[in-house]
Amino acid sequence: MQAVAQAQPNIALIKYWGKRDVDRNLPAVDSLSVTLDTLWTWMSLEFDARLEQDTLDVNGSEAPSMLARVSHCLDLVVGSGRAFARVESSSNFPIGAGLASSASAFAALVVAADKAAGSGLETNALARLAGAASGSAARSLFGGFVELTATDENIEVREIADSASWPLEVIIAVTAEGPKALGSTEAMIRSARTSPFYSSWLEQQSADLEIARQAVRQRDFAKLAAVAEHNCLKMHSVMWGSRPPIVYWNQATLACMETVRALQADRLSVFFTIDAGPQLKAVCLPEDAEFVRAALEQTAGVIRVMRSGLGPGARLLEQA
Ligand code: PMV
């Protein structure tokens, strides 16, 4: 009745933005991501018949505001007639700040719940359950380069290349550590309702995804860089064009973009991507990673920099 799991966040290179079904949390577009290795969320879970309600502890403190989402996810994995659970999670990076902490948290949660309840679900079934809680979490069930495709019925998630086959590095420039002002679900709904660019975003996604898929297959960094930056900036254009506008960037985010542009002018193999928060993630070849890290660290407004390679999907750590 007890299990511990670990998962890493993933960073989308071709982004998920928009929902085709808000209630079932089904993405409007397909996406492609890389799973990280050095950032992690660790999740311990125990079903206990003596408990009178679920309890949640995040990084050593009770987290009542996140409890409803966690309880709902457990109901989906185990069934609503389940025993209550004691859930403890910790992460080694800021949570709720555009660093995909919900992705690693829900990926680890479904793996731990499945084991603790003895359900024995296969990985794609777990990915669907994690995805119902947080769309991007479905991708953290898998490692390396991960593609998520969505239909009106469901999602399919698969690893298209493993982490060792193209060992890219990701440098994360943290430019603000507080939680984001607007959650991604609310922001996506607003984008779909009000942004004049939303329909073009939907139309162009499969073409972007095909280019990225080819780039991964061919290990073509320049091709991946061009399509990933374009896709990221289109997603943010959809947000900026919403009413009221959704702007997650700050001055340091823009300064980091300039740093990446300068590194590209110096012929380093690096590109940026930014999610629903002010942090910039620079993806690069391993030989350039140290230069990229140092340049972002020196960029005005950067609080700290984290470096990661690509890693495995969510997995069980131990079973009591
Ligand atoms: O999984 P959510 O609901 O937090 O959505 C996150 C969406 C982006 O991070 C902005 C893009 C992506 O594909 O991860």
CSV table of C-alpha atoms and ligand atoms in Angstrom, one decimal:
chain,number,residue,atom,x,y,z
A,1,MET,CA,0.0,0.0,0.0
A,2,GLN,CA,3.0,2.2,-0.1
A,3,ALA,CA,5.3,3.3,-3.0
A,4,VAL,CA,7.9,6.0,-3.9
A,5,ALA,CA,8.4,7.2,-7.4
A,6,GLN,CA,10.5,9.8,-9.1
A,7,ALA,CA,9.9,11.8,-12.3
A,8,GLN,CA,11.7,14.7,-14.1
A,9,PRO,CA,10.0,17.7,-15.8
A,10,ASN,CA,10.0,17.8,-19.5
A,11,ILE,CA,10.5,20.8,-21.8
A,12,ALA,CA,8.3,21.1,-24.9
A,13,LEU,CA,10.2,22.0,-28.1
A,14,ILE,CA,6.9,21.9,-30.0
A,15,LYS,CA,4.4,23.3,-27.6
A,16,TYR,CA,1.0,22.2,-26.3
A,17,TRP,CA,-1.2,25.3,-26.0
A,18,GLY,CA,-5.0,25.0,-26.0
A,19,LYS,CA,-7.5,22.3,-25.1
A,20,ARG,CA,-9.9,20.4,-27.4
A,21,ASP,CA,-11.8,19.2,-24.3
A,22,VAL,CA,-11.4,21.2,-21.1
A,23,ASP,CA,-13.3,18.7,-18.9
A,24,ARG,CA,-11.2,15.8,-20.0
A,25,ASN,CA,-8.1,18.0,-20.4
A,26,LEU,CA,-7.4,16.8,-23.9
A,27,PRO,CA,-4.8,18.9,-25.8
A,28,ALA,CA,-5.9,20.8,-28.9
A,29,VAL,CA,-2.5,20.2,-30.5
A,30,ASP,CA,0.2,17.5,-30.6
A,31,SER,CA,3.5,18.2,-28.9
A,32,LEU,CA,7.1,17.1,-28.7
A,33,SER,CA,9.3,17.4,-25.6
A,34,VAL,CA,12.6,16.4,-24.0
A,35,THR,CA,12.6,14.8,-20.5
A,36,LEU,CA,15.3,16.2,-18.2
A,37,ASP,CA,17.6,14.4,-15.8
A,38,THR,CA,19.0,16.6,-13.0
A,39,LEU,CA,15.7,18.3,-12.0
A,40,TRP,CA,13.4,15.9,-10.2
A,41,THR,CA,10.2,15.5,-8.1
A,42,TRP,CA,10.2,12.7,-5.6
A,43,MET,CA,6.8,11.4,-4.5
A,44,SER,CA,6.0,9.1,-1.6
A,45,LEU,CA,2.5,7.7,-1.3
A,46,GLU,CA,0.7,5.5,1.2
A,47,PHE,CA,-2.9,4.4,1.3
A,48,ASP,CA,-4.0,4.1,4.9
A,49,ALA,CA,-7.5,2.9,5.9
A,50,ARG,CA,-7.1,4.9,9.2
A,51,LEU,CA,-6.9,8.3,7.5
A,52,GLU,CA,-10.1,10.4,7.3
A,53,GLN,CA,-9.0,12.3,4.3
A,54,ASP,CA,-6.0,12.6,1.9
A,55,THR,CA,-3.1,14.6,3.2
A,56,LEU,CA,-0.5,16.4,1.0
A,57,ASP,CA,2.9,17.7,2.1
A,58,VAL,CA,5.0,19.5,-0.5
A,59,ASN,CA,8.7,20.3,0.3
A,60,GLY,CA,8.0,19.8,4.0
A,61,SER,CA,4.9,21.9,4.4
A,62,GLU,CA,1.2,21.1,4.1
A,63,ALA,CA,-0.2,22.1,0.7
A,64,PRO,CA,-4.0,22.3,1.0
A,65,SER,CA,-4.4,24.4,-2.2
A,66,MET,CA,-3.0,21.5,-4.3
A,67,LEU,CA,-4.9,18.7,-2.5
A,68,ALA,CA,-8.0,18.6,-4.6
A,69,ARG,CA,-6.1,18.1,-7.8
A,70,VAL,CA,-4.0,15.3,-6.2
A,71,SER,CA,-7.1,13.6,-4.8
A,72,HIS,CA,-8.9,13.7,-8.1
A,73,CYS,CA,-5.8,12.2,-9.8
A,74,LEU,CA,-5.7,9.4,-7.2
A,75,ASP,CA,-9.4,8.7,-7.8
A,76,LEU,CA,-8.7,8.3,-11.5
A,77,VAL,CA,-5.8,5.9,-11.0
A,78,VAL,CA,-7.3,3.8,-8.2
A,79,GLY,CA,-11.1,4.5,-8.2
A,80,SER,CA,-13.1,6.7,-5.9
A,81,GLY,CA,-13.9,3.9,-3.4
A,82,ARG,CA,-10.2,3.9,-2.4
A,83,ALA,CA,-8.6,4.4,1.0
A,84,PHE,CA,-7.3,7.9,1.7
A,85,ALA,CA,-3.7,8.5,1.0
A,86,ARG,CA,-0.7,10.2,2.7
A,87,VAL,CA,1.2,12.0,-0.1
A,88,GLU,CA,4.6,13.6,0.4
A,89,SER,CA,6.5,15.3,-2.5
A,90,SER,CA,9.7,17.2,-2.8
A,91,SER,CA,11.3,18.8,-5.8
A,92,ASN,CA,14.8,20.2,-6.2
A,93,PHE,CA,13.6,23.2,-8.3
A,94,PRO,CA,11.0,26.0,-8.0
A,95,ILE,CA,7.4,24.8,-8.3
A,96,GLY,CA,4.5,26.6,-10.0
A,97,ALA,CA,6.9,28.9,-11.8
A,98,GLY,CA,6.9,27.7,-15.4
A,99,LEU,CA,9.5,24.9,-14.8
A,100,ALA,CA,7.0,22.1,-15.5
A,101,SER,CA,6.8,21.1,-11.8
A,102,SER,CA,3.3,19.8,-12.3
A,103,ALA,CA,4.5,17.5,-15.1
A,104,SER,CA,7.1,15.8,-12.9
A,105,ALA,CA,4.7,15.8,-9.9
A,106,PHE,CA,1.7,14.1,-11.6
A,107,ALA,CA,3.9,11.7,-13.6
A,108,ALA,CA,5.5,10.6,-10.3
A,109,LEU,CA,2.1,10.5,-8.6
A,110,VAL,CA,0.4,8.1,-11.0
A,111,VAL,CA,3.4,5.8,-11.0
A,112,ALA,CA,3.4,5.7,-7.2
A,113,ALA,CA,-0.4,5.3,-6.9
A,114,ASP,CA,-0.5,2.5,-9.5
A,115,LYS,CA,2.2,0.6,-7.5
A,116,ALA,CA,0.7,1.3,-4.1
A,117,ALA,CA,-2.8,0.2,-5.2
A,118,GLY,CA,-1.4,-2.8,-7.2
A,119,SER,CA,-3.2,-1.7,-10.4
A,120,GLY,CA,-0.4,-2.7,-12.8
A,121,LEU,CA,-1.4,-0.2,-15.5
A,122,GLU,CA,0.8,0.1,-18.6
A,123,THR,CA,2.8,3.2,-19.2
A,124,ASN,CA,0.5,4.8,-21.8
A,125,ALA,CA,-2.5,4.3,-19.5
A,126,LEU,CA,-0.5,6.0,-16.7
A,127,ALA,CA,0.4,8.8,-19.2
A,128,ARG,CA,-3.3,9.4,-19.9
A,129,LEU,CA,-4.1,9.6,-16.2
A,130,ALA,CA,-1.2,12.0,-15.6
A,131,GLY,CA,-2.3,14.0,-18.6
A,132,ALA,CA,-5.9,14.3,-17.2
A,133,ALA,CA,-4.3,16.2,-14.3
A,134,SER,CA,-1.7,18.3,-16.3
A,135,GLY,CA,-1.5,18.0,-20.0
A,136,SER,CA,2.3,18.2,-20.1
A,137,ALA,CA,2.6,15.6,-17.3
A,138,ALA,CA,1.7,12.7,-19.8
A,139,ARG,CA,5.1,13.3,-21.5
A,140,SER,CA,7.2,12.8,-18.3
A,141,LEU,CA,6.2,9.1,-18.2
A,142,PHE,CA,8.7,8.7,-21.0
A,143,GLY,CA,12.4,9.6,-21.3
A,144,GLY,CA,14.4,11.3,-24.0
A,145,PHE,CA,12.5,12.8,-26.9
A,146,VAL,CA,8.8,12.3,-26.5
A,147,GLU,CA,5.9,12.8,-28.8
A,148,LEU,CA,2.3,13.3,-27.6
A,149,THR,CA,-0.6,12.9,-30.1
A,150,ALA,CA,-4.2,13.7,-29.3
A,151,THR,CA,-7.5,12.8,-30.8
A,152,ASP,CA,-11.0,13.6,-29.6
A,153,GLU,CA,-11.0,10.3,-27.7
A,154,ASN,CA,-7.6,10.2,-26.0
A,155,ILE,CA,-3.9,10.8,-26.2
A,156,GLU,CA,-1.0,8.6,-27.2
A,157,VAL,CA,2.5,9.2,-25.9
A,158,ARG,CA,5.7,7.6,-27.1
A,159,GLU,CA,9.5,7.9,-27.0
A,160,ILE,CA,10.8,8.7,-30.4
A,161,ALA,CA,14.5,8.7,-29.5
A,162,ASP,CA,16.2,7.9,-26.2
A,163,SER,CA,18.3,10.3,-24.2
A,164,ALA,CA,21.6,8.6,-25.0
A,165,SER,CA,21.0,8.7,-28.8
A,166,TRP,CA,21.1,12.5,-29.0
A,167,PRO,CA,22.5,13.8,-25.6
A,168,LEU,CA,21.4,17.5,-25.8
A,169,GLU,CA,21.8,19.7,-22.8
A,170,VAL,CA,19.3,22.1,-21.3
A,171,ILE,CA,20.4,25.3,-19.4
A,172,ILE,CA,17.6,26.9,-17.4
A,173,ALA,CA,17.8,30.5,-16.6
A,174,VAL,CA,15.6,31.3,-13.6
A,175,THR,CA,14.5,35.0,-13.8
A,176,ALA,CA,11.8,35.0,-11.1
A,177,GLU,CA,11.1,32.4,-8.4
A,178,GLY,CA,7.5,33.3,-7.4
A,179,PRO,CA,4.4,31.4,-8.6
A,180,LYS,CA,3.0,32.5,-11.9
A,181,ALA,CA,0.2,35.0,-12.0
A,182,LEU,CA,-2.1,33.1,-14.3
A,183,GLY,CA,-2.4,29.3,-14.4
A,184,SER,CA,-2.0,27.6,-17.8
A,185,THR,CA,-5.5,26.2,-18.0
A,186,GLU,CA,-7.1,29.6,-17.6
A,187,ALA,CA,-4.6,31.1,-20.0
A,188,MET,CA,-5.3,28.5,-22.6
A,189,ILE,CA,-9.0,29.0,-22.4
A,190,ARG,CA,-8.6,32.7,-22.7
A,191,SER,CA,-6.3,32.3,-25.7
A,192,ALA,CA,-8.8,30.0,-27.5
A,193,ARG,CA,-11.7,32.5,-26.8
A,194,THR,CA,-10.0,35.8,-27.6
A,195,SER,CA,-6.7,35.5,-29.5
A,196,PRO,CA,-7.1,36.2,-33.3
A,197,PHE,CA,-4.0,34.0,-33.8
A,198,TYR,CA,-5.3,30.9,-32.1
A,199,SER,CA,-6.8,29.3,-35.3
A,200,SER,CA,-3.5,29.8,-37.2
A,201,TRP,CA,-1.6,28.2,-34.3
A,202,LEU,CA,-3.8,25.1,-34.5
A,203,GLU,CA,-3.5,24.9,-38.3
A,204,GLN,CA,0.3,25.1,-38.3
A,205,GLN,CA,1.1,22.7,-35.5
A,206,SER,CA,1.3,19.4,-37.4
A,207,ALA,CA,3.7,20.9,-40.0
A,208,ASP,CA,6.0,22.2,-37.2
A,209,LEU,CA,5.8,18.8,-35.5
A,210,GLU,CA,6.8,16.9,-38.7
A,211,ILE,CA,9.9,19.2,-39.1
A,212,ALA,CA,10.9,18.6,-35.5
A,213,ARG,CA,10.3,14.9,-35.8
A,214,GLN,CA,12.6,14.8,-38.9
A,215,ALA,CA,15.2,16.9,-37.1
A,216,VAL,CA,15.3,14.5,-34.2
A,217,ARG,CA,15.5,11.5,-36.6
A,218,GLN,CA,18.4,13.2,-38.6
A,219,ARG,CA,20.0,14.7,-35.4
A,220,ASP,CA,19.9,18.0,-37.3
A,221,PHE,CA,20.4,20.6,-34.6
A,222,ALA,CA,19.9,23.7,-36.8
A,223,LYS,CA,16.6,22.4,-38.1
A,224,LEU,CA,15.4,21.6,-34.6
A,225,ALA,CA,16.5,25.0,-33.4
A,226,ALA,CA,14.7,26.9,-36.1
A,227,VAL,CA,11.4,25.1,-35.7
A,228,ALA,CA,11.4,25.1,-31.9
A,229,GLU,CA,12.1,28.8,-31.6
A,230,HIS,CA,9.5,29.6,-34.1
A,231,ASN,CA,6.9,27.4,-32.4
A,232,CYS,CA,7.7,28.9,-29.0
A,233,LEU,CA,7.3,32.5,-30.3
A,234,LYS,CA,4.1,31.6,-32.1
A,235,MET,CA,2.7,30.2,-28.8
A,236,HIS,CA,3.6,33.4,-27.0
A,237,SER,CA,2.1,35.5,-29.9
A,238,VAL,CA,-1.2,33.7,-29.3
A,239,MET,CA,-0.9,34.7,-25.6
A,240,TRP,CA,0.1,38.3,-26.3
A,241,GLY,CA,-2.9,38.6,-28.7
A,242,SER,CA,-5.3,37.5,-26.1
A,243,ARG,CA,-7.7,39.8,-24.2
A,244,PRO,CA,-6.6,40.7,-21.6
A,245,PRO,CA,-3.1,39.9,-22.9
A,246,ILE,CA,-1.1,37.1,-21.3
A,247,VAL,CA,2.5,38.0,-20.9
A,248,TYR,CA,4.7,35.7,-18.9
A,249,TRP,CA,8.1,37.3,-19.8
A,250,ASN,CA,10.0,39.8,-17.8
A,251,GLN,CA,13.0,42.0,-18.7
A,252,ALA,CA,15.4,39.2,-17.9
A,253,THR,CA,13.6,36.8,-20.1
A,254,LEU,CA,14.2,39.2,-23.0
A,255,ALA,CA,17.8,39.7,-21.9
A,256,CYS,CA,18.3,35.9,-22.0
A,257,MET,CA,16.9,35.8,-25.5
A,258,GLU,CA,19.5,38.4,-26.6
A,259,THR,CA,22.2,36.3,-24.9
A,260,VAL,CA,21.1,33.3,-26.9
A,261,ARG,CA,21.1,35.4,-30.1
A,262,ALA,CA,24.6,36.6,-29.4
A,263,LEU,CA,25.8,33.0,-28.8
A,264,GLN,CA,24.2,32.0,-32.1
A,265,ALA,CA,26.0,34.8,-33.8
A,266,ASP,CA,29.2,33.3,-32.4
A,267,ARG,CA,28.2,30.0,-34.0
A,268,LEU,CA,27.3,28.1,-30.9
A,269,SER,CA,24.7,25.4,-31.3
A,270,VAL,CA,22.0,26.7,-29.0
A,271,PHE,CA,18.3,27.8,-29.2
A,272,PHE,CA,15.8,29.0,-26.6
A,273,THR,CA,12.3,28.0,-25.6
A,274,ILE,CA,10.0,29.6,-23.0
A,275,ASP,CA,6.8,28.1,-21.4
A,276,ALA,CA,4.1,29.6,-19.3
A,277,GLY,CA,6.5,31.5,-17.0
A,278,PRO,CA,9.4,33.9,-17.2
A,279,GLN,CA,12.2,31.3,-17.3
A,280,LEU,CA,14.2,30.7,-20.4
A,281,LYS,CA,15.4,27.3,-21.3
A,282,ALA,CA,18.4,27.1,-23.7
A,283,VAL,CA,18.9,23.8,-25.5
A,284,CYS,CA,22.4,23.1,-26.8
A,285,LEU,CA,24.9,20.6,-27.9
A,286,PRO,CA,27.1,19.2,-25.0
A,287,GLU,CA,30.3,20.9,-26.3
A,288,ASP,CA,28.7,24.3,-26.0
A,289,ALA,CA,26.8,23.8,-22.7
A,290,GLU,CA,29.4,25.4,-20.5
A,291,PHE,CA,29.6,28.6,-22.6
A,292,VAL,CA,25.9,28.8,-22.7
A,293,ARG,CA,25.6,28.3,-18.9
A,294,ALA,CA,28.3,31.0,-18.2
A,295,ALA,CA,26.7,33.5,-20.6
A,296,LEU,CA,23.2,33.1,-19.1
A,297,GLU,CA,24.6,33.3,-15.6
A,298,GLN,CA,26.1,36.7,-16.4
A,299,THR,CA,22.9,38.0,-18.1
A,300,ALA,CA,21.2,40.9,-16.2
A,301,GLY,CA,18.3,39.8,-14.0
A,302,VAL,CA,19.1,36.1,-14.0
A,303,ILE,CA,18.7,34.7,-10.4
A,304,ARG,CA,20.3,31.4,-11.0
A,305,VAL,CA,21.1,28.8,-13.7
A,306,MET,CA,20.4,25.1,-13.7
A,307,ARG,CA,21.9,22.6,-16.1
A,308,SER,CA,20.5,19.3,-17.2
A,309,GLY,CA,21.0,16.5,-19.7
A,310,LEU,CA,18.2,14.4,-21.0
A,311,GLY,CA,16.9,11.6,-18.8
A,312,PRO,CA,14.5,8.7,-18.3
A,313,GLY,CA,10.8,8.7,-17.7
A,314,ALA,CA,8.9,8.4,-14.4
A,315,ARG,CA,9.9,5.3,-12.4
A,316,LEU,CA,9.4,3.5,-9.1
A,317,LEU,CA,12.1,4.0,-6.5
A,318,GLU,CA,11.2,1.4,-3.9
A,319,GLN,CA,8.3,-0.5,-2.4
A,320,ALA,CA,7.9,-1.1,1.3
B,1,PMV,O1,0.6,21.0,-18.5
B,1,PMV,P1,0.1,22.4,-18.3
B,1,PMV,O2,-1.3,22.5,-18.2
B,1,PMV,O3,0.8,23.1,-17.2
B,1,PMV,O4,0.5,23.2,-19.7
B,1,PMV,C1,1.8,23.6,-20.0
B,1,PMV,C2,1.9,24.0,-21.4
B,1,PMV,C3,3.3,24.6,-21.8
B,1,PMV,O5,4.3,24.3,-20.8
B,1,PMV,C4,3.3,26.1,-21.9
B,1,PMV,C5,3.8,24.0,-23.1
B,1,PMV,C6,4.1,22.5,-23.0
B,1,PMV,O6,3.8,21.8,-24.1
B,1,PMV,O7,4.6,22.0,-22.0
